[in-house]
Tab-separated table of C-alpha atoms in Angstrom:
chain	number	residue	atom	x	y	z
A	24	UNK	CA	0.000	0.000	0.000
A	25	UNK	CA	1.785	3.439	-0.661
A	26	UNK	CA	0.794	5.625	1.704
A	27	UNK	CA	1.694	9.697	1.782
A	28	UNK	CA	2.670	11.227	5.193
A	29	UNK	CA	1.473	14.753	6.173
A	30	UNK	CA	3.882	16.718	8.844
A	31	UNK	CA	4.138	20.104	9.884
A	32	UNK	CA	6.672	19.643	12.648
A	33	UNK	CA	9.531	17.400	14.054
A	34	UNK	CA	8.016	14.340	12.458
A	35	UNK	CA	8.301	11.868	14.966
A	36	UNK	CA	5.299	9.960	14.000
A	37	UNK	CA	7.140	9.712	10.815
A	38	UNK	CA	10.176	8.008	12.197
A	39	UNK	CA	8.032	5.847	14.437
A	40	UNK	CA	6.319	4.666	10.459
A	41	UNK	CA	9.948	4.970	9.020
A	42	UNK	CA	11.518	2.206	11.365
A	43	UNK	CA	8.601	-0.068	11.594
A	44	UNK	CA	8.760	-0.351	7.664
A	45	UNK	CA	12.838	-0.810	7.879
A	46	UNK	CA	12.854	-3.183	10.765
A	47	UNK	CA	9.735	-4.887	8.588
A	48	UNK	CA	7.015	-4.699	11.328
A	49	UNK	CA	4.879	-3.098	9.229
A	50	UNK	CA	4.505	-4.916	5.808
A	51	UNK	CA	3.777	-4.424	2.852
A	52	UNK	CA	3.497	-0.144	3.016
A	53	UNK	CA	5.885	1.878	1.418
A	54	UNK	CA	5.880	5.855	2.186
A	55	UNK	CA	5.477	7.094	-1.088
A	56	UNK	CA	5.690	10.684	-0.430
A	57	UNK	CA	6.392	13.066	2.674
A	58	UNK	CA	4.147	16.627	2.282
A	59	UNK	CA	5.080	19.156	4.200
A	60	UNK	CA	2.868	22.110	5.622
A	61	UNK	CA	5.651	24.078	6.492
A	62	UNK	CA	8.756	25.012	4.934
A	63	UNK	CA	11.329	24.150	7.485
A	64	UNK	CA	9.754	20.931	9.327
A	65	UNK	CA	12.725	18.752	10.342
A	66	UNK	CA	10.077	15.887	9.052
A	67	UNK	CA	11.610	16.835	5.555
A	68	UNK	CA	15.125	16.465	6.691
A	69	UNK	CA	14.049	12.796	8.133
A	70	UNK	CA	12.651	11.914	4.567
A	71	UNK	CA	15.678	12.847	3.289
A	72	UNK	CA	17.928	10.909	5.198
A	73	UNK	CA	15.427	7.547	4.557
A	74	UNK	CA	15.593	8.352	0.496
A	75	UNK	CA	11.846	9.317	0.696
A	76	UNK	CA	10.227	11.761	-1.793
A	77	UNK	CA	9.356	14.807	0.160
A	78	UNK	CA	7.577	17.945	-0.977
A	79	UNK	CA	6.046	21.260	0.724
A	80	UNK	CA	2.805	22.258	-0.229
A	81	UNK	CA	1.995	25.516	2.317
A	82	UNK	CA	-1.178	26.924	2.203
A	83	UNK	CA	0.759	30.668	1.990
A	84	UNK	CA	2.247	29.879	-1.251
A	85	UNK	CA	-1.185	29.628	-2.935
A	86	UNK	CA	-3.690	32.453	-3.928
A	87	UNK	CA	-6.701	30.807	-2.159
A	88	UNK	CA	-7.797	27.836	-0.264
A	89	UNK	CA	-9.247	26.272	-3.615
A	90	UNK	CA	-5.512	26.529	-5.563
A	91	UNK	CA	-4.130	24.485	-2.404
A	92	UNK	CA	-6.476	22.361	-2.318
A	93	UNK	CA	-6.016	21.201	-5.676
A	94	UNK	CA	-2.543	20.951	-5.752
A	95	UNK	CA	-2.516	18.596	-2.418
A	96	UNK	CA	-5.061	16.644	-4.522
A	97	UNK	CA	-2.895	16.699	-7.667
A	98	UNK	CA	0.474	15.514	-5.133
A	99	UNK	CA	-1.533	12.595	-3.825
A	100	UNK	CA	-2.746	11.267	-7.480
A	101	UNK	CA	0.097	11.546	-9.026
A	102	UNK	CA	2.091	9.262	-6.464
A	103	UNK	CA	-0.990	6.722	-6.536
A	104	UNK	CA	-1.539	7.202	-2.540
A	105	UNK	CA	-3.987	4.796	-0.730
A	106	UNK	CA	-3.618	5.887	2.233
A	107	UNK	CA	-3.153	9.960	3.584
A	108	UNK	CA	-1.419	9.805	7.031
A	109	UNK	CA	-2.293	13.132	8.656
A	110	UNK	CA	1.083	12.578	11.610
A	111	UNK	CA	1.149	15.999	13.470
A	112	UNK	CA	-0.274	17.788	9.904
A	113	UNK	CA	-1.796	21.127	11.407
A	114	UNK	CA	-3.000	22.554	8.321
A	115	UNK	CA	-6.709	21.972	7.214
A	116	UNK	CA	-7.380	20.020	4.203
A	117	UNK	CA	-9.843	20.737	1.573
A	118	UNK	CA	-12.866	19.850	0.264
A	119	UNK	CA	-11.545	18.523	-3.408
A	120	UNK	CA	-9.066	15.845	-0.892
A	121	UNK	CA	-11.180	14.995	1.713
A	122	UNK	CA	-14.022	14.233	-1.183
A	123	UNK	CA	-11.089	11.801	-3.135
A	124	UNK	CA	-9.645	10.384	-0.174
A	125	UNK	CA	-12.498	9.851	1.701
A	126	UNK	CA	-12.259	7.217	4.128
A	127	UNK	CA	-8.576	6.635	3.165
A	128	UNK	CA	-7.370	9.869	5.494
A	129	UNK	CA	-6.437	8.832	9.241
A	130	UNK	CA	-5.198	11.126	12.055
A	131	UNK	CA	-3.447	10.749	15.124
A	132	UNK	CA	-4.602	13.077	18.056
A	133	UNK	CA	-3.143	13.260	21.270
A	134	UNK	CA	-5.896	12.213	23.572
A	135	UNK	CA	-9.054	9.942	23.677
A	136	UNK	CA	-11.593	11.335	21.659
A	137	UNK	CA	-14.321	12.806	22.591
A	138	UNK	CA	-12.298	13.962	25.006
A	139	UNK	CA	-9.700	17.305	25.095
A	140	UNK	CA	-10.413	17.289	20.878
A	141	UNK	CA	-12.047	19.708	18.410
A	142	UNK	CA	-11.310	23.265	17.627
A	143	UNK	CA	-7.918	24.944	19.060
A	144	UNK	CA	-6.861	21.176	20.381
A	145	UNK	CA	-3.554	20.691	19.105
A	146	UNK	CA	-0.284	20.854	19.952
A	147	UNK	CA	0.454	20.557	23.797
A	148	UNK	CA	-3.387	22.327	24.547
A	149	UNK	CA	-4.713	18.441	24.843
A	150	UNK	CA	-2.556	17.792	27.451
A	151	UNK	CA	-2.659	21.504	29.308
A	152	UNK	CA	-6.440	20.459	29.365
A	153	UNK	CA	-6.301	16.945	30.717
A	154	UNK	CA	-4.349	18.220	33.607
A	155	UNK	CA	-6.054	21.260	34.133
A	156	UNK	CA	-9.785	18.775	33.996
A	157	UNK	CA	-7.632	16.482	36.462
A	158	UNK	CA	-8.353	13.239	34.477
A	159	UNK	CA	-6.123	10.086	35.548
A	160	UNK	CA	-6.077	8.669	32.201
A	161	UNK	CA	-5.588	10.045	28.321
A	162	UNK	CA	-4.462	9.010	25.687
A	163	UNK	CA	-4.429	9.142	21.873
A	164	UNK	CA	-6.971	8.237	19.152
A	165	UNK	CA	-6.545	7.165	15.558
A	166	UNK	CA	-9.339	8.267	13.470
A	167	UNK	CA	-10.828	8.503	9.691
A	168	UNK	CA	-11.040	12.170	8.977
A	169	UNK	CA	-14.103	13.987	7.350
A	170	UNK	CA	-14.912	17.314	7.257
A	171	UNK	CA	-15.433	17.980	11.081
A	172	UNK	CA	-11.645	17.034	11.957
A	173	UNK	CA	-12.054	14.953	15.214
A	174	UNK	CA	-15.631	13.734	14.984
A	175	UNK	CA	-14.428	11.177	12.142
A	176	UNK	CA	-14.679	7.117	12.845
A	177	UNK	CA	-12.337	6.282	15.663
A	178	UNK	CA	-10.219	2.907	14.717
A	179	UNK	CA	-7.793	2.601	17.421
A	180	UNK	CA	-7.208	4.199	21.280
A	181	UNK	CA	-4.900	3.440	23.519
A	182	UNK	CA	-4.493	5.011	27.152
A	183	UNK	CA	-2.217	5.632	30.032
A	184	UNK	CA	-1.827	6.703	32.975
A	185	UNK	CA	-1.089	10.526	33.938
A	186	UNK	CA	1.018	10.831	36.749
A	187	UNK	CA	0.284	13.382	39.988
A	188	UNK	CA	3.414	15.080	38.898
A	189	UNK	CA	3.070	15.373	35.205
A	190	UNK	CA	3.538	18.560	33.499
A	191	UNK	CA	1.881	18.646	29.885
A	192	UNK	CA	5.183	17.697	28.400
A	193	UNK	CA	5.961	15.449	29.947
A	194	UNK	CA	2.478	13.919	29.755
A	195	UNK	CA	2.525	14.781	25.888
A	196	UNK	CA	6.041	12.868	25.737
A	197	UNK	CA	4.710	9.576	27.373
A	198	UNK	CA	1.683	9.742	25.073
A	199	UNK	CA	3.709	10.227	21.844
A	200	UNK	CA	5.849	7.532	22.379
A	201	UNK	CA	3.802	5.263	24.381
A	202	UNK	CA	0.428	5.885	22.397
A	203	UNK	CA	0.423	7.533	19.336
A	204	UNK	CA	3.962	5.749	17.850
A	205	UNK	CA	2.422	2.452	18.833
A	206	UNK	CA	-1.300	2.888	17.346
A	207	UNK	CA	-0.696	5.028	14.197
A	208	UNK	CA	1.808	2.100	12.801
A	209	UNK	CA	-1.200	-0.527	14.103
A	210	UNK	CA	-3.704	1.442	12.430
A	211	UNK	CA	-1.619	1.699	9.049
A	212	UNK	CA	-0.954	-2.444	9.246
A	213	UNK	CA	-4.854	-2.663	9.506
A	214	UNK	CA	-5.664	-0.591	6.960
A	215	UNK	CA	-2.866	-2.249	4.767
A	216	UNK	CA	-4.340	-5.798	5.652
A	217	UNK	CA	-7.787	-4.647	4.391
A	218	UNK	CA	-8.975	-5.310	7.989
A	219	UNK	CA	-11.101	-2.186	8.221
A	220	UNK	CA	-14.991	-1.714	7.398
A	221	UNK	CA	-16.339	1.698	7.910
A	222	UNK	CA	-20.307	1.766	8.251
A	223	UNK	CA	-22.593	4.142	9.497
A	224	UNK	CA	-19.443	6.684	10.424
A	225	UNK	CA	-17.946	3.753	12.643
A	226	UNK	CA	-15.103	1.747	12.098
A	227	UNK	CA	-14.653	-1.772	12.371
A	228	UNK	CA	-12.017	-3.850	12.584
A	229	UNK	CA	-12.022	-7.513	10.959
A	230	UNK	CA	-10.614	-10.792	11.780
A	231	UNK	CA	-7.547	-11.518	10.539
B	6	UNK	CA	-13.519	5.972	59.234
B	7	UNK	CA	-17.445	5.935	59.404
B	8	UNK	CA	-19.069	5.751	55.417
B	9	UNK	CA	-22.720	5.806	54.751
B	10	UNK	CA	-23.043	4.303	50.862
B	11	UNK	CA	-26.518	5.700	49.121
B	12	UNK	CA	-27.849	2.977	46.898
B	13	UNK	CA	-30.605	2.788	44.340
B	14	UNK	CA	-31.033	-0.057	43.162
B	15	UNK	CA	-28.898	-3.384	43.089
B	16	UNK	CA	-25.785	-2.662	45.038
B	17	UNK	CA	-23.260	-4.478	43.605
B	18	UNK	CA	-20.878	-1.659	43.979
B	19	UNK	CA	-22.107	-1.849	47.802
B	20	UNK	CA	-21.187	-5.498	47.905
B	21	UNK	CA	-17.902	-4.872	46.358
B	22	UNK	CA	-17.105	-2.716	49.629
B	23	UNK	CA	-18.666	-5.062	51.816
B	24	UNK	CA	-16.860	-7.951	50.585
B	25	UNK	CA	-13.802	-5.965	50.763
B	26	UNK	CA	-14.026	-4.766	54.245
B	27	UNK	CA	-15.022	-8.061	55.303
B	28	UNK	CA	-11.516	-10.019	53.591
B	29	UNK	CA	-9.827	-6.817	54.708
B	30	UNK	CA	-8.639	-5.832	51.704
B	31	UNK	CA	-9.866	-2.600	52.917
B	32	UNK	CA	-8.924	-1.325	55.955
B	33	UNK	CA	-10.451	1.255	58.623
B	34	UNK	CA	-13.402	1.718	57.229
B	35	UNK	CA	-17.052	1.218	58.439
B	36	UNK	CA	-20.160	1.035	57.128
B	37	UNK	CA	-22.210	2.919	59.477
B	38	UNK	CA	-25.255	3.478	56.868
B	39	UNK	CA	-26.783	2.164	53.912
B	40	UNK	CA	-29.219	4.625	52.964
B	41	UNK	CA	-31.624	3.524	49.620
B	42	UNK	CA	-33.259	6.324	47.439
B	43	UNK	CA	-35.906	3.465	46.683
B	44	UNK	CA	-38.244	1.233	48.955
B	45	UNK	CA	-37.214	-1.832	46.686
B	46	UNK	CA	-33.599	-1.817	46.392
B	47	UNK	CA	-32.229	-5.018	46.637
B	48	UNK	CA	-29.352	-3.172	47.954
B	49	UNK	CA	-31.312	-3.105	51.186
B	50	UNK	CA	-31.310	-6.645	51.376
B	51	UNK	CA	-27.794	-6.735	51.309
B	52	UNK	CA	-27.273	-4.353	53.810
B	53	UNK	CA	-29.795	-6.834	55.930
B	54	UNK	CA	-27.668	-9.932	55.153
B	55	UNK	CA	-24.593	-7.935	56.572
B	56	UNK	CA	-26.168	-6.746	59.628
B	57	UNK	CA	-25.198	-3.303	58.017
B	58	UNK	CA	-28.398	-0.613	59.392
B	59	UNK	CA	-30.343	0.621	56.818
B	60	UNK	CA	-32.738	3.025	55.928
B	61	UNK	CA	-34.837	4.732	53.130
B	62	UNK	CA	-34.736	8.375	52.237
B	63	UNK	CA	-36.821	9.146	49.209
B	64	UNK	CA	-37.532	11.957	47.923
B	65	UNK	CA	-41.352	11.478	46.918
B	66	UNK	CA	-42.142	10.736	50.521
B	67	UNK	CA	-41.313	14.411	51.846
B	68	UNK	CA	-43.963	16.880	50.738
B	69	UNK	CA	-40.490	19.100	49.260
B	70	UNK	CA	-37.347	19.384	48.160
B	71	UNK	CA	-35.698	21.040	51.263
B	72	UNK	CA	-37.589	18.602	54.094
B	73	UNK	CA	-35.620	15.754	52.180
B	74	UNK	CA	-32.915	17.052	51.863
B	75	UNK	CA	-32.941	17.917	55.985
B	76	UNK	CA	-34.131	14.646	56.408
B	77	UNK	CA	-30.595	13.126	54.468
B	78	UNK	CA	-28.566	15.530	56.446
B	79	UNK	CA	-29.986	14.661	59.576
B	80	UNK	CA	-29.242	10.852	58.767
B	81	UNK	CA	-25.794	11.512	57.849
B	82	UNK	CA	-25.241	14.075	60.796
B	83	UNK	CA	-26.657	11.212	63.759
B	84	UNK	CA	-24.024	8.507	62.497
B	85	UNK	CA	-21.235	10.409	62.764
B	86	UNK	CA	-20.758	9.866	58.628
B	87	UNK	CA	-16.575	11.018	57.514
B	88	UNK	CA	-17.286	10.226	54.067
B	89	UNK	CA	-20.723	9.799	51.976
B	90	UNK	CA	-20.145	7.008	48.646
B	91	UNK	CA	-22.645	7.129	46.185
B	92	UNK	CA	-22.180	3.811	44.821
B	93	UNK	CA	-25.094	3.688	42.256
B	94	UNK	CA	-27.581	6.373	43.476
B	95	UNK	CA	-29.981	7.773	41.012
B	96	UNK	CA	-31.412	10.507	43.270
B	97	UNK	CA	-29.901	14.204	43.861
B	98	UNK	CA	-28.728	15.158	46.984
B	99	UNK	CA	-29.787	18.786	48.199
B	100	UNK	CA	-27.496	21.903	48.784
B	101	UNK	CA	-27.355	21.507	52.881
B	102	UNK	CA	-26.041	18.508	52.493
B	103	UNK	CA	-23.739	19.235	49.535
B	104	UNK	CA	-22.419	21.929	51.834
B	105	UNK	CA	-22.178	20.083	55.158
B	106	UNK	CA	-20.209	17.081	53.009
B	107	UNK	CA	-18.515	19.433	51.018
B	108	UNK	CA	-15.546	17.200	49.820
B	109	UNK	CA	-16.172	14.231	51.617
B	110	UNK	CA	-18.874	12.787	48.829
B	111	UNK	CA	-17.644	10.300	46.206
B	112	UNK	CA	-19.304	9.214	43.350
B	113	UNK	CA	-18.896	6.343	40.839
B	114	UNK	CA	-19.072	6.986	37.137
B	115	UNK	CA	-19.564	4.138	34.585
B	116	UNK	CA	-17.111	5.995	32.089
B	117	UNK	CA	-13.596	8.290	32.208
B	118	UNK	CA	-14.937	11.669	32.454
B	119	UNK	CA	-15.197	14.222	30.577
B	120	UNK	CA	-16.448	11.282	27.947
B	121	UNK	CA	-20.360	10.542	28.244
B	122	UNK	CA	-21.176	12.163	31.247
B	123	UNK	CA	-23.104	15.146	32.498
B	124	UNK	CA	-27.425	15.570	32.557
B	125	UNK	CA	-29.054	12.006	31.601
B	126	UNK	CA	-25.611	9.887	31.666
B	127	UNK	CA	-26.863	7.296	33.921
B	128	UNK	CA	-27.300	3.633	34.334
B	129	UNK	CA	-27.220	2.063	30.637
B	130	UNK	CA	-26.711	5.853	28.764
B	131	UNK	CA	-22.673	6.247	28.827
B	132	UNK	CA	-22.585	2.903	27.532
B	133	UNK	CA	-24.701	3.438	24.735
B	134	UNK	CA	-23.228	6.781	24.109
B	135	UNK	CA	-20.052	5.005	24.187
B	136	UNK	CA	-20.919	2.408	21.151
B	137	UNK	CA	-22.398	4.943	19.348
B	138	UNK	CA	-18.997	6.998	19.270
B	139	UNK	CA	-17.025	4.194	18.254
B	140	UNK	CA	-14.244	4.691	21.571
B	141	UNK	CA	-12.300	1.548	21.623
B	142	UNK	CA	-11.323	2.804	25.114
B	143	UNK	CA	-13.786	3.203	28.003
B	144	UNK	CA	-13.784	3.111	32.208
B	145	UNK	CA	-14.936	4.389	35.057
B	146	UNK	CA	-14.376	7.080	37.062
B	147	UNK	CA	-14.324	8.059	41.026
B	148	UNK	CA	-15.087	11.921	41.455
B	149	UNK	CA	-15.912	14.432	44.889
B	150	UNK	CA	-19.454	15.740	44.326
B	151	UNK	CA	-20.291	18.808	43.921
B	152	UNK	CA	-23.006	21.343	43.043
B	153	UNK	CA	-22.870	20.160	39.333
B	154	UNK	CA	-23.044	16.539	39.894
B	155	UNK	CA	-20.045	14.985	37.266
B	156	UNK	CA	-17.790	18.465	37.393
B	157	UNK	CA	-16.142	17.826	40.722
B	158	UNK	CA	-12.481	16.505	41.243
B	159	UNK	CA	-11.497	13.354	39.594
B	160	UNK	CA	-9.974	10.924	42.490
B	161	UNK	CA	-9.243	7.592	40.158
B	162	UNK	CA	-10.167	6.537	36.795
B	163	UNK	CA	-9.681	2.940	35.411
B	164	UNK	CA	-9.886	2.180	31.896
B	165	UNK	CA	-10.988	-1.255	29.802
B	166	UNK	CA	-11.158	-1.976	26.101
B	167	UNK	CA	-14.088	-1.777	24.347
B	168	UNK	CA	-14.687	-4.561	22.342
B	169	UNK	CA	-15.835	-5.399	18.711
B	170	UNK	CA	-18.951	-7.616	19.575
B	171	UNK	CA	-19.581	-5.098	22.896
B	172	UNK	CA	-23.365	-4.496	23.476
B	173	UNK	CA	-23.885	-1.672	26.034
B	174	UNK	CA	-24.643	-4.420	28.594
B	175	UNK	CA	-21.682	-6.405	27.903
B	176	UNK	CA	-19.823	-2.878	27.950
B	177	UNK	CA	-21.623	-1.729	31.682
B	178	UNK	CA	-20.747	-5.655	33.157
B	179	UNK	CA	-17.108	-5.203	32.399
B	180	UNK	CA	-16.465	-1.859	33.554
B	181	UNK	CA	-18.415	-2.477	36.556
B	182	UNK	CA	-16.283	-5.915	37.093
B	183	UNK	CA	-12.944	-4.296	36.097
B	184	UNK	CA	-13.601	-0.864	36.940
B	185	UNK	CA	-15.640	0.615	39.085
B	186	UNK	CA	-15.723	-2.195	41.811
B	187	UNK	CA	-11.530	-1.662	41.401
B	188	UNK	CA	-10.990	1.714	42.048
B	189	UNK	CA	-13.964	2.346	44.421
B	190	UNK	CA	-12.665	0.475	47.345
B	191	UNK	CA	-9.447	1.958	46.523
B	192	UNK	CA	-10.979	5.353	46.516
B	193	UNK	CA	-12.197	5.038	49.801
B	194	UNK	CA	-9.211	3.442	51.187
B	195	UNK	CA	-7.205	6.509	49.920
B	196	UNK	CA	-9.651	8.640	51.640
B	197	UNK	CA	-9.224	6.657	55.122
B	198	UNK	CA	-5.415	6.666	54.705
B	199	UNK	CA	-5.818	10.892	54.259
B	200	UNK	CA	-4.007	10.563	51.571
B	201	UNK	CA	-6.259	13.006	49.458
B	202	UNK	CA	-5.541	16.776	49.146
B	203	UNK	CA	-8.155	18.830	47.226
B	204	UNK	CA	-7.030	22.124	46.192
B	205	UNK	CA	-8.842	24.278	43.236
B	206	UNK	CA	-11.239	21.690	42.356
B	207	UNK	CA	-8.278	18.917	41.910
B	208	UNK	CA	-7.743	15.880	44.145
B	209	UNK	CA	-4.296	15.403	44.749
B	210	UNK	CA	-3.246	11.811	45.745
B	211	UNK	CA	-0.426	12.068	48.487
B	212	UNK	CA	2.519	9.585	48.594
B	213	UNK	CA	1.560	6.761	50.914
């Protein structure tokens, strides 16, 4: 399955992918293309180093939302992507590429949906939030995306434990390495294995 | 310490304390009440089998809202209650007593709050809610009572998969099994041990 990788950032989730597919844990996916939202994401440096086609397509560099939105939809035919793997992406994506790729977008957010999710919840405000609501346990979620970001089919959680003396980094460390790098490869193998049915905006997971 | 535990119905969280106290799992701590929102609970009958003393408050049988809520103070007040555990109680409790057991009322919630909680969430509801949404994670959750009934500190949450064949009964069995008659005993034990600080509406859990 080729799959394309959006980043914004450090791309960690896209190492996590990276070394699953070199250390063949996850079969049969190859990362066709790397698309960066920002210019200077270190993500594009990491694609680099692992010989993967990498390309920045910034919302700033077009005249409107329409003009971006077709050329992310013209990046992702031309590679023949299956899968879109939104992996810390915080740019919006349109309606041409949500339309095309619907049900074959997944995203990883840093908590367990419906909780700490929706507008403004990115970055390290998940985990400000958890703390500040004084929940023992978050998480992240891997979910389908449609056009209300984080209300899309959930396929995978998993959860921790927050600590009394966890500060939201260190809380959104744990859950990156302990949650999110451990589901969003998962997820992908699933999805590669054709072992996901989505029905009535839920997802289900098949037998293998 | 002295706990009265409010029933409704069953009381299979109640047994889960009983049985506890009686293999001494759970140390220092007393049943001193059972008080039943309902004439029919078969938590009652429990109690009985115990030789626990037991007695029915309900609302309907108090011509208002403030008499009942006297009469529940009053009951609490004469047994020298330390902590209040609402271990299944459908009924609300009124502000005098809210304010007299300000902090020292706990309150067992058949999911991990924020998630599927709030007006109506009660009984078979979170569960439902929880299918509905698709979370492949859910729990329970042990939190001080306050004015708005699910809003007050969270003391201990527990989580359990959610499974693919799940029904919302299968769903409410497990996380009452796994769950909720886990972390309530341990609730109250931390409680007993004063080993709970609550400052600006968050319970802190201090080293043992």
């Amino acid at each position: 399955m080729n799959i394309a990788v959006l980043v914004s950032g450090g791309g960690t989730n896209l190492q996590a992918i990276i070394d699953q597919i070199e250390s063949q844990t996850l079969h049969n996916v190859t990362i066709s293309s790397v698309i960066s939202s920002s210019h200077n994401a270190y993500a594009l440096e990491r694609a680099k180093q692992h010989g993967i086609p990498s390309l920045i397509i910034a919302k700033k560099d077009y005249p409107d939302f329409d003009s971006y939105d077709t050329a992310m939809l013209e990046a992702l035919s031309d590679k023949g992507i299956e899968l879109v793997v939104l992996a810390g992406f915080l740019s919006l994506l349109g309606p041409k590429v949500l339309t095309a790729f619907s049900n074959r977008i997944i995203n990883v957010h840093p908590s367990l949906i419906p909780a700490f999710c929706g507008h403004g919840m990115y970055g390290i405000k998940p985990h400000e939030a958890a703390l500040m609501k004084g929940v023992r346990i978050s998480g992240a979620t891997i979910h389908f995306v449609n056009e209300k970001y984080d209300e899309g089919p959930i396929l995978l959680q998993r959860s921790i434990e927050v600590r009394e003396d966890d500060t939201p980094q260190s809380l959104q460390q744990r859950i990156m390495l302990q949650c999110e790098q451990v589901i969003l490869p998962e997820a992908i193998q699933l999805i590669a294995d054709q072992r996901v049915l989505i029905e009535n905006n839920r997802a289900h997971i098949l037998q293998a």
